[in-house]
mmCIF file of C-alpha atoms in Angstrom:
data_model
loop_
_atom_site.group_PDB
_atom_site.id
_atom_site.type_symbol
_atom_site.label_atom_id
_atom_site.label_comp_id
_atom_site.label_asym_id
_atom_site.label_seq_id
_atom_site.Cartn_x
_atom_site.Cartn_y
_atom_site.Cartn_z
ATOM 1 C CA MET A 1 22.209 16.146 18.005
ATOM 2 C CA SER A 2 18.763 14.548 18.091
ATOM 3 C CA ASN A 3 17.197 13.275 14.899
ATOM 4 C CA GLN A 4 13.990 15.167 14.216
ATOM 5 C CA ASN A 5 12.725 12.438 11.898
ATOM 6 C CA PRO A 6 13.832 9.091 13.361
ATOM 7 C CA GLN A 7 13.225 5.982 11.334
ATOM 8 C CA LYS A 8 9.946 4.324 12.207
ATOM 9 C CA TYR A 9 9.384 0.580 12.439
ATOM 10 C CA ILE A 10 6.021 -0.723 11.261
ATOM 11 C CA THR A 11 4.636 -4.199 11.816
ATOM 12 C CA THR A 12 1.673 -5.329 9.745
ATOM 13 C CA PRO A 13 -1.279 -5.527 9.864
ATOM 14 C CA LEU A 14 -1.367 -1.731 9.979
ATOM 15 C CA SER A 15 -4.351 -0.369 11.876
ATOM 16 C CA ALA A 16 -5.996 2.895 10.842
ATOM 17 C CA GLU A 17 -4.998 4.280 14.243
ATOM 18 C CA GLU A 18 -1.328 3.543 13.571
ATOM 19 C CA ALA A 19 -1.590 4.764 9.980
ATOM 20 C CA ARG A 20 -2.863 8.127 11.227
ATOM 21 C CA LYS A 21 0.276 8.552 13.325
ATOM 22 C CA LEU A 22 2.500 8.517 10.243
ATOM 23 C CA LYS A 23 3.387 11.790 8.569
ATOM 24 C CA ALA A 24 4.532 12.696 5.077
ATOM 25 C CA GLY A 25 8.310 12.412 4.912
ATOM 26 C CA ASP A 26 8.594 9.705 7.573
ATOM 27 C CA SER A 27 11.183 7.057 6.746
ATOM 28 C CA CYS A 28 9.843 3.623 7.672
ATOM 29 C CA LEU A 29 10.850 -0.028 7.747
ATOM 30 C CA ILE A 30 7.954 -2.464 7.303
ATOM 31 C CA SER A 31 7.983 -6.003 8.680
ATOM 32 C CA GLY A 32 5.241 -8.605 8.470
ATOM 33 C CA VAL A 33 2.834 -9.614 5.726
ATOM 34 C CA ILE A 34 2.096 -7.426 2.724
ATOM 35 C CA TYR A 35 0.270 -8.326 -0.495
ATOM 36 C CA THR A 36 1.148 -7.669 -4.114
ATOM 37 C CA ALA A 37 -1.401 -6.484 -6.649
ATOM 38 C CA ARG A 38 -1.250 -4.445 -9.812
ATOM 39 C CA ASP A 39 -4.072 -3.085 -11.963
ATOM 40 C CA ALA A 40 -5.271 -6.414 -13.382
ATOM 41 C CA ALA A 41 -5.540 -7.920 -9.903
ATOM 42 C CA HIS A 42 -7.173 -4.765 -8.539
ATOM 43 C CA LYS A 43 -9.805 -4.977 -11.258
ATOM 44 C CA ARG A 44 -10.646 -8.512 -10.169
ATOM 45 C CA LEU A 45 -10.824 -7.508 -6.510
ATOM 46 C CA ILE A 46 -13.350 -4.802 -7.341
ATOM 47 C CA GLU A 47 -15.328 -7.218 -9.506
ATOM 48 C CA ALA A 48 -15.440 -9.646 -6.566
ATOM 49 C CA ILE A 49 -16.738 -6.896 -4.297
ATOM 50 C CA GLU A 50 -19.351 -5.841 -6.843
ATOM 51 C CA SER A 51 -20.470 -9.426 -7.373
ATOM 52 C CA ALA A 52 -21.088 -9.712 -3.643
ATOM 53 C CA GLY A 53 -23.514 -6.784 -3.958
ATOM 54 C CA ASP A 54 -24.728 -5.026 -0.840
ATOM 55 C CA ASN A 55 -23.393 -7.869 1.311
ATOM 56 C CA ALA A 56 -19.759 -6.993 0.640
ATOM 57 C CA THR A 57 -19.528 -4.313 3.298
ATOM 58 C CA GLY A 58 -21.470 -6.410 5.773
ATOM 59 C CA ILE A 59 -19.121 -9.320 5.255
ATOM 60 C CA HIS A 60 -16.160 -7.041 5.846
ATOM 61 C CA LEU A 61 -17.601 -5.545 9.006
ATOM 62 C CA ARG A 62 -18.272 -8.979 10.438
ATOM 63 C CA ASN A 63 -14.613 -9.792 9.849
ATOM 64 C CA ARG A 64 -13.534 -6.603 11.605
ATOM 65 C CA ASN A 65 -15.431 -7.641 14.716
ATOM 66 C CA SER A 66 -14.416 -11.290 14.603
ATOM 67 C CA ASP A 67 -12.073 -12.516 17.328
ATOM 68 C CA ASN A 68 -10.113 -14.674 14.901
ATOM 69 C CA ASP A 69 -10.230 -12.083 12.088
ATOM 70 C CA LYS A 70 -11.421 -14.460 9.341
ATOM 71 C CA GLN A 71 -10.852 -13.582 5.718
ATOM 72 C CA SER A 72 -13.520 -11.766 3.801
ATOM 73 C CA LYS A 73 -15.749 -14.145 1.867
ATOM 74 C CA CYS A 74 -15.621 -11.986 -1.250
ATOM 75 C CA LEU A 75 -11.861 -11.365 -1.423
ATOM 76 C CA PRO A 76 -8.851 -13.734 -1.494
ATOM 77 C CA PHE A 77 -7.317 -12.062 1.578
ATOM 78 C CA ASP A 78 -8.532 -9.931 4.456
ATOM 79 C CA ILE A 79 -8.431 -6.344 3.261
ATOM 80 C CA LYS A 80 -8.785 -4.946 6.774
ATOM 81 C CA ASP A 81 -5.536 -3.250 7.860
ATOM 82 C CA ALA A 82 -3.798 -4.663 4.784
ATOM 83 C CA VAL A 83 -0.825 -3.138 2.984
ATOM 84 C CA ILE A 84 -0.717 -3.689 -0.779
ATOM 85 C CA TYR A 85 2.499 -3.357 -2.756
ATOM 86 C CA TYR A 86 2.069 -2.346 -6.397
ATOM 87 C CA VAL A 87 4.568 -4.727 -7.964
ATOM 88 C CA GLY A 88 4.837 -7.426 -10.593
ATOM 89 C CA PRO A 89 8.077 -9.210 -9.695
ATOM 90 C CA THR A 90 10.317 -10.833 -12.269
ATOM 91 C CA PRO A 91 10.666 -14.648 -12.168
ATOM 92 C CA GLU A 92 12.875 -15.816 -9.355
ATOM 93 C CA LYS A 93 16.128 -17.602 -10.109
ATOM 94 C CA PRO A 94 16.920 -20.975 -8.499
ATOM 95 C CA GLY A 95 17.444 -20.502 -4.787
ATOM 96 C CA GLU A 96 15.723 -17.102 -4.716
ATOM 97 C CA VAL A 97 12.490 -16.279 -2.888
ATOM 98 C CA ILE A 98 11.421 -13.766 -5.529
ATOM 99 C CA GLY A 99 12.834 -11.935 -8.516
ATOM 100 C CA SER A 100 13.406 -8.211 -8.812
ATOM 101 C CA ALA A 101 10.525 -6.490 -7.036
ATOM 102 C CA GLY A 102 10.532 -2.774 -7.751
ATOM 103 C CA PRO A 103 7.368 -0.653 -7.502
ATOM 104 C CA THR A 104 5.096 0.127 -10.427
ATOM 105 C CA THR A 105 3.414 3.453 -11.146
ATOM 106 C CA SER A 106 0.555 3.895 -8.699
ATOM 107 C CA TYR A 107 -1.921 5.889 -10.795
ATOM 108 C CA ARG A 108 -2.939 2.637 -12.503
ATOM 109 C CA MET A 109 -4.643 1.666 -9.247
ATOM 110 C CA ASP A 110 -6.373 5.009 -8.655
ATOM 111 C CA ALA A 111 -9.739 3.873 -10.024
ATOM 112 C CA PHE A 112 -9.834 0.944 -7.591
ATOM 113 C CA SER A 113 -8.103 2.153 -4.420
ATOM 114 C CA PRO A 114 -10.932 4.253 -2.888
ATOM 115 C CA THR A 115 -13.203 1.190 -2.703
ATOM 116 C CA LEU A 116 -10.534 -0.930 -1.035
ATOM 117 C CA ILE A 117 -9.644 1.851 1.396
ATOM 118 C CA ALA A 118 -13.318 2.189 2.325
ATOM 119 C CA LEU A 119 -13.332 -1.537 3.124
ATOM 120 C CA GLY A 120 -10.345 -1.260 5.440
ATOM 121 C CA GLN A 121 -7.112 -1.165 3.456
ATOM 122 C CA THR A 122 -4.654 1.074 5.310
ATOM 123 C CA GLY A 123 -1.441 0.995 3.311
ATOM 124 C CA MET A 124 -0.305 1.255 -0.301
ATOM 125 C CA ILE A 125 3.255 1.036 -1.634
ATOM 126 C CA GLY A 126 4.180 2.297 -5.081
ATOM 127 C CA LYS A 127 5.699 5.239 -6.911
ATOM 128 C CA GLY A 128 4.316 8.436 -8.365
ATOM 129 C CA ARG A 129 1.371 10.641 -7.528
ATOM 130 C CA ARG A 130 -2.197 9.726 -6.549
ATOM 131 C CA SER A 131 -5.562 11.119 -7.603
ATOM 132 C CA PRO A 132 -7.631 13.496 -5.445
ATOM 133 C CA GLU A 133 -10.210 10.702 -5.015
ATOM 134 C CA VAL A 134 -7.602 8.366 -3.496
ATOM 135 C CA ILE A 135 -6.342 11.089 -1.178
ATOM 136 C CA GLU A 136 -9.870 11.934 -0.007
ATOM 137 C CA ALA A 137 -10.490 8.248 0.810
ATOM 138 C CA MET A 138 -7.215 8.135 2.744
ATOM 139 C CA LYS A 139 -8.255 11.165 4.798
ATOM 140 C CA LYS A 140 -11.738 9.817 5.461
ATOM 141 C CA TYR A 141 -10.834 6.289 6.500
ATOM 142 C CA GLY A 142 -7.248 6.541 7.744
ATOM 143 C CA ALA A 143 -4.779 5.206 5.178
ATOM 144 C CA VAL A 144 -1.258 6.052 4.082
ATOM 145 C CA TYR A 145 0.631 5.937 0.792
ATOM 146 C CA PHE A 146 4.240 4.805 0.921
ATOM 147 C CA GLY A 147 6.848 5.305 -1.763
ATOM 148 C CA ALA A 148 9.405 2.596 -2.493
ATOM 149 C CA ILE A 149 12.655 3.228 -4.317
ATOM 150 C CA GLY A 150 12.156 2.917 -8.051
ATOM 151 C CA GLY A 151 14.973 1.149 -9.904
ATOM 152 C CA ALA A 152 16.061 -0.753 -6.796
ATOM 153 C CA GLY A 153 14.015 -3.915 -7.301
ATOM 154 C CA ALA A 154 16.889 -6.279 -6.557
ATOM 155 C CA LEU A 155 17.685 -4.447 -3.317
ATOM 156 C CA LEU A 156 14.042 -4.484 -2.220
ATOM 157 C CA SER A 157 13.715 -8.187 -2.984
ATOM 158 C CA ASP A 158 16.400 -8.882 -0.371
ATOM 159 C CA CYS A 159 13.884 -7.708 2.260
ATOM 160 C CA ILE A 160 11.327 -10.296 1.102
ATOM 161 C CA LYS A 161 11.730 -13.519 3.058
ATOM 162 C CA SER A 162 8.864 -15.561 1.585
ATOM 163 C CA SER A 163 6.488 -15.282 -1.359
ATOM 164 C CA GLU A 164 3.319 -17.263 -2.044
ATOM 165 C CA VAL A 165 0.809 -16.844 -4.874
ATOM 166 C CA ILE A 166 -2.619 -16.794 -3.220
ATOM 167 C CA ALA A 167 -4.919 -15.687 -6.058
ATOM 168 C CA TYR A 168 -5.207 -15.139 -9.814
ATOM 169 C CA ASP A 169 -2.188 -17.257 -10.742
ATOM 170 C CA ASP A 170 -3.233 -16.989 -14.387
ATOM 171 C CA LEU A 171 -2.027 -13.377 -14.286
ATOM 172 C CA GLY A 172 1.566 -14.537 -13.955
ATOM 173 C CA ALA A 173 3.728 -11.743 -12.542
ATOM 174 C CA GLU A 174 0.553 -9.787 -11.698
ATOM 175 C CA ALA A 175 -0.943 -12.547 -9.545
ATOM 176 C CA ILE A 176 -1.656 -11.668 -5.931
ATOM 177 C CA ARG A 177 1.183 -12.757 -3.691
ATOM 178 C CA LYS A 178 1.471 -12.902 0.057
ATOM 179 C CA LEU A 179 4.902 -11.622 1.025
ATOM 180 C CA GLU A 180 6.682 -11.859 4.342
ATOM 181 C CA VAL A 181 9.001 -8.869 4.608
ATOM 182 C CA VAL A 182 11.585 -7.709 7.119
ATOM 183 C CA ASP A 183 12.705 -4.067 7.313
ATOM 184 C CA PHE A 184 11.256 -3.208 3.910
ATOM 185 C CA PRO A 185 12.295 0.442 3.330
ATOM 186 C CA VAL A 186 9.636 2.992 2.373
ATOM 187 C CA THR A 187 8.889 6.686 2.794
ATOM 188 C CA VAL A 188 5.488 8.148 3.625
ATOM 189 C CA VAL A 189 4.604 10.100 0.493
ATOM 190 C CA ILE A 190 1.003 10.989 1.406
ATOM 191 C CA ASP A 191 -0.301 10.766 4.950
ATOM 192 C CA SER A 192 -3.833 10.377 6.274
ATOM 193 C CA GLU A 193 -4.234 14.138 6.528
ATOM 194 C CA GLY A 194 -3.572 14.527 2.815
ATOM 195 C CA ASN A 195 -0.094 16.009 3.208
ATOM 196 C CA ASP A 196 1.718 15.195 -0.033
ATOM 197 C CA LEU A 197 5.511 14.981 -0.117
ATOM 198 C CA TYR A 198 5.524 15.893 -3.801
ATOM 199 C CA GLU A 199 3.686 19.141 -3.049
ATOM 200 C CA ILE A 200 5.735 19.827 0.083
ATOM 201 C CA GLY A 201 8.973 19.386 -1.856
ATOM 202 C CA ARG A 202 7.735 21.649 -4.641
ATOM 203 C CA ARG A 203 6.747 24.404 -2.211
ATOM 204 C CA GLU A 204 10.054 24.195 -0.362
ATOM 205 C CA TYR A 205 11.984 24.357 -3.618
ATOM 206 C CA ILE A 206 10.067 27.447 -4.759
ATOM 207 C CA LYS A 207 10.575 29.031 -1.349
ATOM 208 C CA SER A 208 14.333 28.430 -1.455
ATOM 209 C CA HIS A 209 14.648 29.580 -5.095
ATOM 210 C CA PRO A 210 12.647 32.824 -5.264
ATOM 211 C CA THR A 211 12.381 34.503 -8.625
ATOM 212 C CA ASP A 212 13.431 38.105 -9.064
#
């Protein structure tokens, strides 16, 4: 019997074109570079963009067209085609790359995500629902929201092969880290068309449990 929903393998950076191919409910394994950032780091990213004024978008667009894809001058990493994992890992033990790295609740980033998506971010990893404003930005620019398994931080950390703090080290666990991951397991919760797995699941449950 053929599998109607085969597991999909994703290599970062994730282009908007590739993000638009993913559908709510898809099971995926991510390999490549992803970045960590929680609400405190997101606030600083937005402040950096605002401090750059009207030049922020221009800087980003120049990066998009650059052959060597240089980093944005106003952000600590290139936001174009980036995937951000909402996590504040625990301290690593001797011999470990990283501590437990389970996802945090995503709504904390809702005030900041539309701006980053507009500048080229294509992927977000977290848990829980997203605001209508985030979903509209995803539909407009081509981005996807992945869910990681809550409560499985130790298991997820096994998929992280390297970890490097690249910005805001004063934030401790909430500093921005560059992670190299291999076969990091996620599920597409909201796709670039706005299809929401939470809503789909709710409708299917109601359909299969009709009231008298």
